[in-house]
Amino acid sequence: MKRRLARELALQALFQLDNHEISIEEAIGHVTDDHDAFLTQLVSGVVEHKEHIDASLIEKLENWSLSRLPKIERTVLRIAIYELLFTEETPAKVVINESIEICKIFGDEKSSRFVNGVLSKYTTQS
């Protein structure tokens, strides 16, 4: 499975987890029959590190609260921030570009610009 598809499926699986009392495996099973390691890593990683990811995100948001963010943007940001903070295999520019493209598919033009603005703060500060 290509990583873009894994990220898109991770978004969908995380939506399942936000809306239903199910396991990570069940959420992934609702969006694909494929047992992809990267997809599982993304979903599990976001769930496991959600508090840390959200705390980091709150620091970067300007004039927004986490609860006010639309679900698409919030979930895309969580996936991207997980990758930026907890994995080293994908360059930050790739993570940001993939996140923008996913927002264009599932959100709108405003979504992609907003996500780009937030994620760019992760590359300008160490």
Coordinates of N, CA and C in Angstrom, one line a residue:
M1 N 0.8 -1.2 0.0 CA 0.0 0.0 0.0 C 0.9 1.2 0.0
K2 N 0.5 2.2 -0.8 CA 1.3 3.4 -0.9 C 1.0 4.2 0.4
R3 N 2.0 5.0 0.8 CA 1.8 5.8 2.0 C 0.7 6.8 2.0
R4 N 0.5 7.4 0.8 CA -0.7 8.4 0.7 C -2.0 7.7 1.1
L5 N -2.2 6.5 0.5 CA -3.4 5.7 0.8 C -3.4 5.4 2.2
A6 N -2.3 5.0 2.8 CA -2.3 4.6 4.2 C -2.7 5.8 5.1
R7 N -2.2 7.0 4.7 CA -2.6 8.2 5.5 C -4.1 8.5 5.3
E8 N -4.6 8.4 4.1 CA -6.1 8.6 3.9 C -6.9 7.6 4.7
L9 N -6.5 6.3 4.7 CA -7.2 5.3 5.5 C -7.0 5.5 7.0
A10 N -5.9 6.0 7.4 CA -5.7 6.4 8.8 C -6.7 7.4 9.2
L11 N -6.8 8.5 8.4 CA -7.8 9.5 8.7 C -9.2 8.9 8.9
Q12 N -9.6 8.0 8.0 CA -10.9 7.4 8.1 C -11.0 6.5 9.3
A13 N -10.0 5.7 9.7 CA -10.0 4.9 10.8 C -10.1 5.7 12.1
L14 N -9.3 6.8 12.2 CA -9.4 7.7 13.3 C -10.7 8.3 13.5
F15 N -11.4 8.6 12.4 CA -12.8 9.1 12.5 C -13.7 8.0 13.1
Q16 N -13.5 6.7 12.7 CA -14.2 5.6 13.3 C -14.0 5.6 14.8
L17 N -12.8 5.8 15.2 CA -12.4 5.7 16.7 C -13.0 6.9 17.4
D18 N -13.1 8.0 16.8 CA -13.7 9.2 17.4 C -15.2 9.1 17.6
N19 N -15.8 8.3 16.8 CA -17.3 8.2 16.8 C -17.9 6.9 17.4
H20 N -17.0 5.9 17.6 CA -17.5 4.6 18.1 C -16.6 4.0 19.1
E21 N -17.1 3.3 20.0 CA -16.3 2.6 21.0 C -15.8 1.2 20.4
I22 N -14.7 1.3 19.6 CA -14.2 0.1 19.0 C -12.7 0.1 19.1
S23 N -12.1 -1.0 18.8 CA -10.6 -1.1 18.9 C -10.0 -0.6 17.7
I24 N -8.7 -0.4 17.8 CA -7.9 0.1 16.6 C -8.0 -0.9 15.5
E25 N -8.0 -2.1 15.8 CA -8.0 -3.2 14.7 C -9.4 -3.1 14.0
E26 N -10.5 -2.9 14.8 CA -11.8 -2.9 14.2 C -11.9 -1.6 13.3
A27 N -11.4 -0.5 13.8 CA -11.5 0.7 13.0 C -10.8 0.6 11.7
I28 N -9.6 0.0 11.7 CA -8.8 -0.2 10.5 C -9.6 -1.2 9.6
G29 N -10.2 -2.2 10.2 CA -10.9 -3.2 9.5 C -12.1 -2.6 8.8
H30 N -12.7 -1.6 9.3 CA -13.8 -0.9 8.7 C -13.5 -0.2 7.4
V31 N -12.2 0.2 7.3 CA -11.8 1.0 6.1 C -10.9 0.2 5.1
T32 N -10.4 -0.9 5.5 CA -9.6 -1.7 4.6 C -9.5 -3.2 5.1
D33 N -9.3 -4.1 4.2 CA -9.0 -5.5 4.6 C -7.5 -5.7 4.6
D34 N -6.7 -4.7 4.1 CA -5.3 -4.8 4.0 C -4.7 -4.6 5.4
H35 N -3.7 -5.5 5.7 CA -3.0 -5.3 7.0 C -1.7 -4.6 6.7
D36 N -1.7 -3.3 6.6 CA -0.5 -2.5 6.3 C 0.1 -2.0 7.5
A37 N 1.4 -2.3 7.7 CA 2.2 -1.9 8.9 C 2.2 -0.4 9.1
F38 N 2.4 0.4 8.0 CA 2.4 1.9 8.1 C 1.1 2.4 8.6
L39 N 0.0 1.9 8.0 CA -1.3 2.3 8.4 C -1.6 2.0 9.9
T40 N -1.2 0.8 10.3 CA -1.4 0.5 11.7 C -0.5 1.4 12.6
Q41 N 0.7 1.6 12.2 CA 1.6 2.5 13.0 C 1.0 3.9 13.1
L42 N 0.4 4.5 12.0 CA -0.2 5.8 12.1 C -1.3 5.8 13.1
V43 N -2.3 4.9 12.9 CA -3.5 4.9 13.8 C -3.1 4.7 15.2
S44 N -2.3 3.6 15.5 CA -1.9 3.3 16.8 C -1.1 4.4 17.4
G45 N -0.2 5.0 16.7 CA 0.7 6.1 17.1 C -0.1 7.3 17.5
V46 N -1.1 7.7 16.7 CA -1.9 8.9 17.0 C -2.7 8.6 18.3
V47 N -3.3 7.4 18.4 CA -4.1 7.0 19.6 C -3.2 7.0 20.9
E48 N -2.0 6.4 20.7 CA -1.1 6.3 21.9 C -0.6 7.6 22.4
H49 N -0.3 8.5 21.4 CA 0.4 9.8 21.8 C -0.6 11.0 21.7
K50 N -1.9 10.7 21.7 CA -2.9 11.8 21.4 C -2.7 12.9 22.4
E51 N -2.5 12.7 23.7 CA -2.4 13.8 24.6 C -1.2 14.7 24.3
H52 N -0.1 14.1 24.0 CA 1.1 14.8 23.7 C 0.9 15.6 22.3
I53 N 0.3 14.9 21.4 CA 0.1 15.5 20.1 C -0.9 16.8 20.2
D54 N -1.9 16.6 21.0 CA -2.9 17.7 21.2 C -2.3 18.8 21.9
A55 N -1.4 18.5 23.0 CA -0.8 19.6 23.7 C 0.2 20.4 22.8
S56 N 0.9 19.7 21.9 CA 1.8 20.3 21.0 C 0.9 21.2 20.0
L57 N -0.1 20.6 19.5 CA -1.0 21.4 18.6 C -1.6 22.6 19.2
I58 N -2.0 22.5 20.4 CA -2.6 23.7 21.1 C -1.6 24.8 21.2
E59 N -0.3 24.5 21.4 CA 0.7 25.5 21.4 C 0.9 26.3 20.1
K60 N 0.6 25.6 19.0 CA 0.8 26.2 17.7 C -0.5 26.9 17.1
L61 N -1.6 26.6 17.7 CA -2.8 27.2 17.2 C -2.9 28.7 17.6
E62 N -3.3 29.5 16.7 CA -3.5 30.9 17.0 C -5.0 31.2 16.8
N63 N -5.6 31.8 17.8 CA -7.0 32.1 17.8 C -8.0 30.9 17.5
W64 N -7.5 29.8 17.8 CA -8.3 28.6 17.6 C -8.2 27.7 18.9
S65 N -9.2 27.0 19.3 CA -9.1 26.0 20.3 C -9.2 24.6 19.6
L66 N -8.7 23.6 20.2 CA -8.7 22.3 19.6 C -10.1 21.8 19.3
S67 N -11.0 22.1 20.2 CA -12.4 21.7 20.1 C -13.1 22.4 19.0
R68 N -12.7 23.6 18.6 CA -13.3 24.3 17.5 C -12.8 23.9 16.1
L69 N -11.7 23.2 16.1 CA -11.2 22.7 14.7 C -12.2 21.8 14.1
P70 N -12.5 21.9 12.8 CA -13.3 20.9 12.1 C -12.6 19.5 12.2
K71 N -13.3 18.5 12.2 CA -12.8 17.1 12.4 C -11.7 16.8 11.4
I72 N -11.9 17.2 10.1 CA -11.0 16.8 9.1 C -9.6 17.4 9.4
E73 N -9.6 18.7 9.7 CA -8.3 19.4 10.0 C -7.7 18.9 11.2
R74 N -8.5 18.7 12.3 CA -7.9 18.2 13.5 C -7.3 16.8 13.3
T75 N -8.0 15.9 12.6 CA -7.5 14.6 12.4 C -6.2 14.5 11.5
V76 N -6.3 15.3 10.4 CA -5.1 15.4 9.5 C -3.9 15.9 10.3
L77 N -4.1 17.0 11.1 CA -3.1 17.5 11.9 C -2.5 16.5 12.9
R78 N -3.4 15.8 13.5 CA -2.9 14.8 14.5 C -2.0 13.7 13.8
I79 N -2.4 13.3 12.6 CA -1.6 12.3 11.9 C -0.2 12.9 11.5
A80 N -0.3 14.1 11.0 CA 1.0 14.8 10.6 C 1.9 15.0 11.8
I81 N 1.3 15.5 12.9 CA 2.1 15.8 14.0 C 2.7 14.5 14.6
Y82 N 2.0 13.5 14.6 CA 2.5 12.2 15.0 C 3.8 11.9 14.2
E83 N 3.6 12.0 12.9 CA 4.8 11.7 12.0 C 6.0 12.6 12.3
L84 N 5.7 13.9 12.4 CA 6.7 14.9 12.7 C 7.5 14.7 14.0
L85 N 6.7 14.3 15.0 CA 7.3 14.2 16.4 C 7.8 12.8 16.7
F86 N 7.2 11.8 16.2 CA 7.5 10.5 16.7 C 8.1 9.5 15.6
T87 N 8.2 10.0 14.4 CA 8.9 9.1 13.4 C 10.0 9.9 12.7
E88 N 10.9 9.3 12.2 CA 12.0 10.0 11.5 C 12.1 9.6 10.0
E89 N 11.3 8.6 9.6 CA 11.5 8.0 8.3 C 11.0 8.9 7.1
T90 N 10.1 9.9 7.4 CA 9.6 10.7 6.4 C 10.0 12.1 6.6
P91 N 10.6 12.8 5.6 CA 11.0 14.2 5.7 C 9.7 15.1 6.0
A92 N 10.0 16.1 6.8 CA 8.9 17.0 7.2 C 8.1 17.6 6.0
K93 N 8.9 18.0 4.9 CA 8.2 18.5 3.7 C 7.2 17.6 3.1
V94 N 7.6 16.3 3.1 CA 6.7 15.3 2.6 C 5.5 15.1 3.4
V95 N 5.6 15.1 4.7 CA 4.5 15.0 5.7 C 3.6 16.1 5.4
I96 N 4.1 17.3 5.3 CA 3.3 18.5 5.1 C 2.5 18.5 3.8
N97 N 3.3 18.2 2.7 CA 2.6 18.1 1.4 C 1.5 17.0 1.4
E98 N 1.8 15.9 2.0 CA 0.8 14.8 2.0 C -0.5 15.3 2.8
S99 N -0.3 16.0 3.9 CA -1.4 16.5 4.7 C -2.2 17.5 3.9
I100 N -1.5 18.4 3.2 CA -2.2 19.3 2.3 C -3.1 18.6 1.3
E101 N -2.5 17.7 0.6 CA -3.2 16.9 -0.4 C -4.4 16.2 0.1
I102 N -4.3 15.6 1.3 CA -5.4 14.9 1.9 C -6.5 15.9 2.3
C103 N -6.1 17.0 2.7 CA -7.1 18.1 3.0 C -7.9 18.5 1.8
K104 N -7.2 18.5 0.7 CA -7.9 18.9 -0.6 C -8.9 17.8 -1.0
I105 N -8.6 16.6 -0.6 CA -9.6 15.5 -1.0 C -10.7 15.5 0.0
F106 N -10.5 15.6 1.3 CA -11.5 15.4 2.3 C -12.1 16.7 2.8
G107 N -11.3 17.8 2.6 CA -11.8 19.1 3.1 C -12.0 20.0 2.0
D108 N -11.6 21.3 2.1 CA -11.7 22.3 1.1 C -10.4 23.1 1.0
E109 N -10.4 24.1 0.1 CA -9.2 24.9 0.0 C -8.8 25.6 1.3
K110 N -9.7 26.0 2.1 CA -9.4 26.6 3.4 C -8.7 25.6 4.3
S111 N -9.2 24.4 4.2 CA -8.6 23.3 5.1 C -7.1 23.1 4.8
S112 N -6.8 23.1 3.5 CA -5.4 22.8 3.1 C -4.5 24.0 3.5
R113 N -5.0 25.2 3.4 CA -4.2 26.4 3.7 C -4.0 26.5 5.3
F114 N -5.1 26.2 6.0 CA -5.0 26.2 7.4 C -4.0 25.1 7.9
V115 N -4.1 23.9 7.5 CA -3.2 22.8 7.9 C -1.8 23.2 7.5
N116 N -1.5 23.7 6.3 CA -0.2 24.1 5.9 C 0.4 25.2 6.9
G117 N -0.5 26.2 7.3 CA 0.0 27.2 8.2 C 0.4 26.6 9.6
V118 N -0.4 25.7 10.1 CA -0.1 25.1 11.4 C 1.1 24.3 11.3
L119 N 1.2 23.4 10.3 CA 2.3 22.5 10.2 C 3.6 23.2 9.9
S120 N 3.6 24.3 9.2 CA 4.8 25.1 8.9 C 5.5 25.5 10.2
K121 N 4.7 25.7 11.2 CA 5.3 26.1 12.5 C 6.2 25.0 13.1
Y122 N 6.0 23.8 12.7 CA 6.8 22.7 13.2 C 8.2 22.6 12.5
T123 N 8.3 23.2 11.3 CA 9.5 23.2 10.6 C 10.4 24.4 10.8
T124 N 9.8 25.5 11.4 CA 10.5 26.7 11.6 C 11.1 26.7 13.0
Q125 N 10.6 25.8 13.9 CA 11.2 25.8 15.2 C 11.6 24.4 15.5
S126 N 12.6 24.2 16.3 CA 13.1 22.9 16.6 C 12.6 22.5 18.0

